[in-house]
């Protein structure tokens, strides 16, 4: 059983609690903190989109198609489906010479309710561009341009990418190779599932996911093409944090505030990964219940607070995510959502602290 | 630590899991099943709306205002805010001589996205009538008519109900008295919080919540006014199941199917309560993480399957809630959501089985 990472209080009493596991790892695989079981393989879902985007840069597709910061950040995104995200995804596809009809991610209403209601108010329906994964998929299509040898015909690209979400498609083989190389985990023997957007998702232990993010942030232990690609993607996200999530979202707000000091990324089912480049550390979190992002965000905020030296204003900003007041429909304070003492105690006060286990 | 009640699978591997506790109790307090800790007080939230509605009938307010089945079911509801729910809540208030401006539940967009988008498409905004608790609150206002002695002036009622959500208001004292009487738990010393709709919520052990529902379903152990009120509310919900939740919702679908054989009611933060009148049993469930209803619904479906003799069609219908296929945005089967073996083993195969503990 994993320990409680996050508590939900109402009227001063414990209402709900979220158990889970946290790994904080350096690029050599050294364990700075291990809370709960960090060796059970878990599906990282969208938390590893930046790893899945490495081939887009390594292949030179990003450079040749002149993908800009917004577009590369969107390739790493689980976005809100806001108009800026939709336009940017469409722009990536246009640079590859195709349109949204090649996307195989499926369609859903935008995550952000206000945007969904704006679409409804125009009596329109969402498209695949509104899918939170449309940027990742547009990146896959751009990668395909390189993999097929830069045949310039849009018709041929359209044929080439058909079925690109299948594990054995050349695009997905490249993406899986990047996951394998960065995590150092044997994906050929890992449990494999299908993600919400239909691409494969491999179950990988938190220890290996955190290692991959330590490498993503530091370059240490990555092959040359991935060093360059990781740097380019991190820079893009630091300069275009809106693209990686959107209005009001944790990843956007934290990266807007802390810039290149943190690259954090949410995944479905309670997963969070982050790179903390200045200390060469990677973080991976899984909340056991996986129900939505509320607990994983709180835990990630507490981890960032513990790992990064922050000025008072930044510390207070992060505390607003790790220990927050819950309000009801009338705006009355009814409770709190906060990182557990068990989690805070298990985190290193400084990145050079010794390993702590719970 | 409570055991796992519900598992989430992806690609055949365990992706997430939900721990929690379940109590199945008869009207004499006998324990048919106890899974996990059933003695820790938990906030039942909206799961006890039917108990909170007992004074509305006991006071004769329901009879004197000629509240019909739809209206009494809505008084017990966490509804979707669909047009039928809105009209019914407005009708209840009109019978009391007031309008929605007296409601103190706050405003939120309807739970059902399609309804929210219909409102947006009309370039309108939601009102307090769309709040999932508007029926409960309209019922409180109707109760106030009786408590103030049937002064017919709408102005006076308006003054009388001001602040009715406060614990010391005569309306809320009546509601708390009903909770106290049916659960048999000392609420004066229970942790007290504020609910989403601003009324008090008291932390009560699952054992006592299940007991209250056993009493609600059987009448055994209730005072005379509550026996009559419980019967009237159960009949109303059985005849108007749409009102208690709405399109696509578990409570509506199960009660539409099984009628008066089950009265089940969801609460926020992973709570579920139910009465199974034909066996005189009550059920109360709390999923520890409380994140939303997905796990509590699965657990409740498994409990209903275990407790009720069902024909093949009804058993298959319930199995669709307790062991279901998860599909992604493209409709591809990606996993499963199902009651754990630990939960199923702990439930009595027949209502006369012996107590089982996990």
XYZ file of N, CA and C in Angstrom, chain A residues 49-172:
372
model
N 4.748 13.125 -23.155
C 4.650 13.674 -24.516
C 5.955 14.327 -24.967
N 6.680 14.938 -24.035
C 7.955 15.558 -24.432
C 8.947 14.495 -24.901
N 8.919 13.321 -24.259
C 9.800 12.234 -24.707
C 9.353 11.739 -26.084
N 8.040 11.680 -26.261
C 7.502 11.223 -27.548
C 7.779 12.227 -28.671
N 8.063 13.475 -28.279
C 8.329 14.513 -29.287
C 9.801 14.607 -29.662
N 10.665 13.896 -28.969
C 12.105 13.995 -29.262
C 12.431 13.680 -30.729
N 11.839 12.618 -31.317
C 12.179 12.303 -32.717
C 11.815 13.427 -33.701
N 10.802 14.212 -33.348
C 10.396 15.322 -34.220
C 11.565 16.288 -34.422
N 12.340 16.515 -33.347
C 13.491 17.419 -33.443
C 14.732 16.655 -33.916
N 14.942 15.482 -33.343
C 16.141 14.702 -33.692
C 16.206 14.400 -35.195
N 15.048 14.173 -35.792
C 14.970 13.833 -37.220
C 15.211 15.028 -38.130
N 15.305 16.208 -37.523
C 15.403 17.476 -38.263
C 14.097 17.899 -38.925
N 13.026 17.162 -38.672
C 11.737 17.565 -39.238
C 11.341 18.942 -38.703
N 11.547 19.164 -37.414
C 11.161 20.449 -36.823
C 11.917 21.594 -37.481
N 13.208 21.382 -37.728
C 14.016 22.450 -38.314
C 13.615 22.693 -39.773
N 13.494 21.589 -40.507
C 13.195 21.739 -41.938
C 11.813 22.358 -42.165
N 10.849 22.019 -41.284
C 9.497 22.587 -41.421
C 9.388 23.926 -40.689
N 10.515 24.381 -40.115
C 10.557 25.668 -39.404
C 9.477 25.745 -38.321
N 9.366 24.677 -37.534
C 8.411 24.714 -36.412
C 8.939 25.700 -35.378
N 8.050 26.560 -34.906
C 8.451 27.590 -33.946
C 8.192 27.131 -32.510
N 8.481 28.000 -31.555
C 8.313 27.635 -30.139
C 6.889 27.187 -29.833
N 5.917 27.961 -30.317
C 4.518 27.594 -30.060
C 4.243 26.177 -30.539
N 4.732 25.874 -31.727
C 4.422 24.576 -32.334
C 5.135 23.433 -31.610
N 6.375 23.657 -31.224
C 7.085 22.594 -30.495
C 6.505 22.408 -29.093
N 6.107 23.499 -28.464
C 5.457 23.362 -27.148
C 4.145 22.593 -27.304
N 3.422 22.881 -28.382
C 2.149 22.190 -28.593
C 2.358 20.698 -28.856
N 3.509 20.343 -29.435
C 3.809 18.922 -29.662
C 3.984 18.174 -28.336
N 4.270 18.918 -27.261
C 4.452 18.324 -25.921
C 3.205 18.487 -25.054
N 2.103 18.960 -25.627
C 0.986 19.476 -24.833
C -0.165 18.502 -24.627
N -0.858 18.703 -23.484
C -2.240 18.256 -23.308
C -3.029 19.545 -23.153
N -3.455 20.080 -24.260
C -3.970 21.455 -24.248
C -5.485 21.520 -24.064
N -5.934 22.724 -23.789
C -7.346 22.978 -23.496
C -8.227 23.027 -24.737
N -7.648 22.944 -25.917
C -8.450 23.073 -27.131
C -8.931 24.481 -27.365
N -8.177 25.454 -26.859
C -8.529 26.863 -27.050
C -8.195 27.283 -28.479
N -8.768 28.398 -28.932
C -8.543 28.805 -30.330
C -7.062 28.873 -30.709
N -6.206 29.352 -29.796
C -4.763 29.441 -30.104
C -4.159 28.054 -30.310
N -4.631 27.090 -29.519
C -4.112 25.728 -29.681
C -4.557 25.140 -31.017
N -5.802 25.377 -31.343
C -6.366 24.848 -32.590
C -5.632 25.437 -33.796
N -5.444 26.752 -33.766
C -4.745 27.410 -34.881
C -3.315 26.894 -35.026
N -2.663 26.693 -33.888
C -1.264 26.268 -33.931
C -1.141 24.845 -34.480
N -2.038 23.965 -34.052
C -2.018 22.591 -34.571
C -2.292 22.588 -36.069
N -3.263 23.395 -36.481
C -3.578 23.471 -37.918
C -2.376 23.991 -38.696
N -1.653 24.952 -38.109
C -0.471 25.510 -38.763
C 0.632 24.475 -38.945
N 0.811 23.608 -37.946
C 1.824 22.540 -38.053
C 1.486 21.611 -39.214
N 0.215 21.237 -39.293
C -0.209 20.332 -40.368
C -0.046 21.006 -41.727
N -0.349 22.302 -41.789
C -0.212 23.035 -43.057
C 1.247 23.052 -43.503
N 2.175 23.204 -42.541
C 3.595 23.183 -42.903
C 3.996 21.827 -43.489
N 3.312 20.763 -43.040
C 3.587 19.426 -43.586
C 2.823 19.184 -44.884
N 1.923 20.115 -45.225
C 1.202 19.999 -46.496
C -0.088 19.211 -46.411
N -0.584 19.006 -45.190
C -1.841 18.257 -45.040
C -2.789 19.052 -44.141
N -3.934 18.470 -43.840
C -4.872 19.146 -42.939
C -5.336 18.188 -41.840
N -6.302 18.641 -41.040
C -6.699 17.896 -39.842
C -7.321 16.539 -40.150
N -7.679 16.321 -41.409
C -8.316 15.032 -41.731
C -7.350 13.857 -41.568
N -6.043 14.120 -41.479
C -5.097 13.002 -41.275
C -4.980 12.604 -39.800
N -5.484 13.434 -38.908
C -5.312 13.161 -37.472
C -6.117 11.933 -37.058
N -5.506 11.084 -36.259
C -6.152 9.849 -35.799
C -6.339 9.845 -34.281
N -6.396 11.033 -33.678
C -6.508 11.127 -32.210
C -7.958 11.080 -31.740
N -8.910 11.210 -32.666
C -10.306 11.284 -32.255
C -10.694 12.703 -31.882
N -11.968 12.864 -31.612
C -12.534 14.196 -31.351
C -13.119 14.228 -29.949
N -12.835 15.265 -29.205
C -13.607 15.504 -27.981
C -13.804 16.993 -27.784
N -14.828 17.350 -27.005
C -15.053 18.756 -26.678
C -13.852 19.274 -25.888
N -13.499 20.545 -26.073
C -12.344 21.110 -25.358
C -12.443 20.889 -23.855
N -11.278 20.643 -23.232
C -11.233 20.474 -21.782
C -11.770 21.694 -21.040
N -11.497 22.865 -21.587
C -11.916 24.091 -20.898
C -13.382 24.363 -21.219
N -14.226 24.302 -20.188
C -15.670 24.416 -20.396
C -16.053 25.699 -21.119
N -15.385 26.789 -20.779
C -15.770 28.057 -21.411
C -15.541 27.998 -22.920
N -14.493 27.308 -23.344
C -14.220 27.182 -24.777
C -15.256 26.265 -25.430
N -15.608 25.189 -24.734
C -16.637 24.291 -25.261
C -17.947 25.058 -25.456
N -18.265 25.900 -24.478
C -19.522 26.640 -24.574
C -19.466 27.720 -25.653
N -18.262 28.258 -25.909
C -18.134 29.214 -27.020
C -18.408 28.522 -28.350
N -17.904 27.305 -28.491
C -18.161 26.545 -29.718
C -19.664 26.278 -29.859
N -20.276 25.874 -28.728
C -21.716 25.604 -28.755
C -22.495 26.872 -29.086
N -22.036 28.008 -28.569
C -22.744 29.270 -28.812
C -22.677 29.661 -30.282
N -21.643 29.176 -30.983
C -21.552 29.421 -32.434
C -22.273 28.319 -33.218
N -22.923 27.426 -32.497
C -23.632 26.292 -33.117
C -22.683 25.465 -33.970
N -21.462 25.304 -33.462
C -20.472 24.477 -34.136
C -20.186 23.241 -33.288
N -19.357 22.364 -33.811
C -18.937 21.156 -33.089
C -17.415 21.133 -33.048
N -16.840 20.438 -32.071
C -15.377 20.361 -32.027
C -14.844 19.482 -33.154
N -13.552 19.635 -33.436
C -12.878 18.785 -34.423
C -11.691 18.118 -33.730
N -10.967 17.310 -34.478
C -9.775 16.659 -33.928
C -8.746 17.690 -33.464
N -8.792 18.904 -34.012
C -7.841 19.944 -33.582
C -8.097 20.364 -32.139
N -9.334 20.215 -31.651
C -9.648 20.531 -30.256
C -9.195 19.440 -29.289
N -8.927 18.237 -29.818
C -8.450 17.144 -28.963
C -7.179 17.597 -28.247
N -7.089 17.327 -26.958
C -5.941 17.816 -26.174
C -4.605 17.316 -26.724
N -4.643 16.253 -27.521
C -3.428 15.658 -28.091
C -3.164 16.110 -29.517
N -3.895 17.067 -30.043
C -3.756 17.383 -31.478
C -2.350 17.863 -31.824
N -1.697 18.555 -30.895
C -0.338 19.027 -31.166
C 0.658 17.883 -31.240
N 0.506 16.926 -30.333
C 1.373 15.744 -30.366
C 1.189 15.006 -31.685
N -0.060 14.845 -32.085
C -0.336 14.125 -33.329
C 0.135 14.913 -34.549
N -0.030 16.227 -34.523
C 0.493 17.042 -35.634
C 2.010 16.889 -35.700
N 2.643 16.778 -34.517
C 4.091 16.533 -34.477
C 4.447 15.187 -35.088
N 3.636 14.178 -34.837
C 3.870 12.854 -35.436
C 3.804 12.950 -36.969
N 2.839 13.717 -37.451
C 2.691 13.869 -38.906
C 3.911 14.600 -39.482
N 4.396 15.608 -38.758
C 5.606 16.316 -39.211
C 6.810 15.371 -39.202
N 6.914 14.559 -38.161
C 7.986 13.562 -38.097
C 7.931 12.630 -39.308
N 6.713 12.283 -39.692
C 6.546 11.364 -40.830
C 7.168 11.925 -42.105
N 7.131 13.245 -42.251
C 7.754 13.863 -43.436
C 9.225 13.453 -43.534
N 9.901 13.464 -42.375
C 11.316 13.075 -42.367
C 11.466 11.580 -42.600
N 10.624 10.800 -41.948
C 10.750 9.343 -42.041
C 10.510 8.840 -43.457
N 9.658 9.535 -44.216
C 9.381 9.086 -45.588
C 10.369 9.708 -46.573
N 11.343 10.433 -46.077
C 12.417 10.922 -46.942
C 12.073 12.204 -47.678
N 11.205 13.015 -47.077
C 10.873 14.334 -47.632
C 10.347 14.277 -49.040
N 9.522 13.275 -49.302
C 8.725 13.324 -50.523
C 7.739 14.458 -50.334
N 7.755 15.440 -51.231
C 6.995 16.663 -50.978
C 5.503 16.545 -51.273
N 5.080 15.437 -51.831
C 3.680 15.343 -52.222
C 2.786 15.126 -51.013
N 1.831 16.023 -50.839
C 0.869 15.903 -49.739
C 0.102 14.605 -49.831
N -0.196 14.183 -51.050
C -0.934 12.932 -51.218
C -0.131 11.769 -50.657
N 1.160 11.748 -50.940
C 1.970 10.642 -50.441
C 2.089 10.656 -48.918
N 2.253 11.835 -48.353
C 2.315 11.921 -46.892
C 1.011 11.400 -46.292
N -0.073 11.801 -46.917
C -1.389 11.354 -46.444
C -1.471 9.824 -46.430
N -0.937 9.215 -47.497
C -0.937 7.745 -47.531
C 0.025 7.172 -46.490
N 1.175 7.808 -46.380
C 2.224 7.291 -45.486
C 1.767 7.279 -44.032
N 1.070 8.338 -43.621
C 0.719 8.436 -42.200
C -0.518 7.629 -41.830
N -1.217 7.102 -42.817
C -2.429 6.357 -42.477
C -2.095 5.240 -41.486
N -2.801 5.208 -40.380
C -2.542 4.187 -39.369
C -1.308 4.459 -38.523
N -0.898 5.733 -38.458
C 0.349 6.057 -37.743
C 0.265 5.777 -36.250
N -0.938 5.591 -35.707
C -1.067 5.326 -34.273
C -0.760 3.874 -33.908
N -0.630 3.016 -34.907
C -0.368 1.589 -34.625
C 1.075 1.403 -34.152
N 1.299 0.477 -33.221
C 2.642 0.300 -32.650
C 3.720 0.004 -33.682
N 3.352 -0.683 -34.783
C 4.359 -1.114 -35.751
C 4.571 -0.098 -36.881
N 3.826 1.012 -36.874
C 4.018 2.038 -37.901
C 5.378 2.708 -37.683
N 6.091 3.053 -38.778
C 7.418 3.678 -38.626
C 7.415 4.884 -37.675
N 6.365 5.692 -37.715
C 6.287 6.839 -36.803
C 6.299 6.363 -35.357
N 5.480 5.368 -35.059
C 5.355 4.934 -33.660
C 6.593 4.151 -33.233
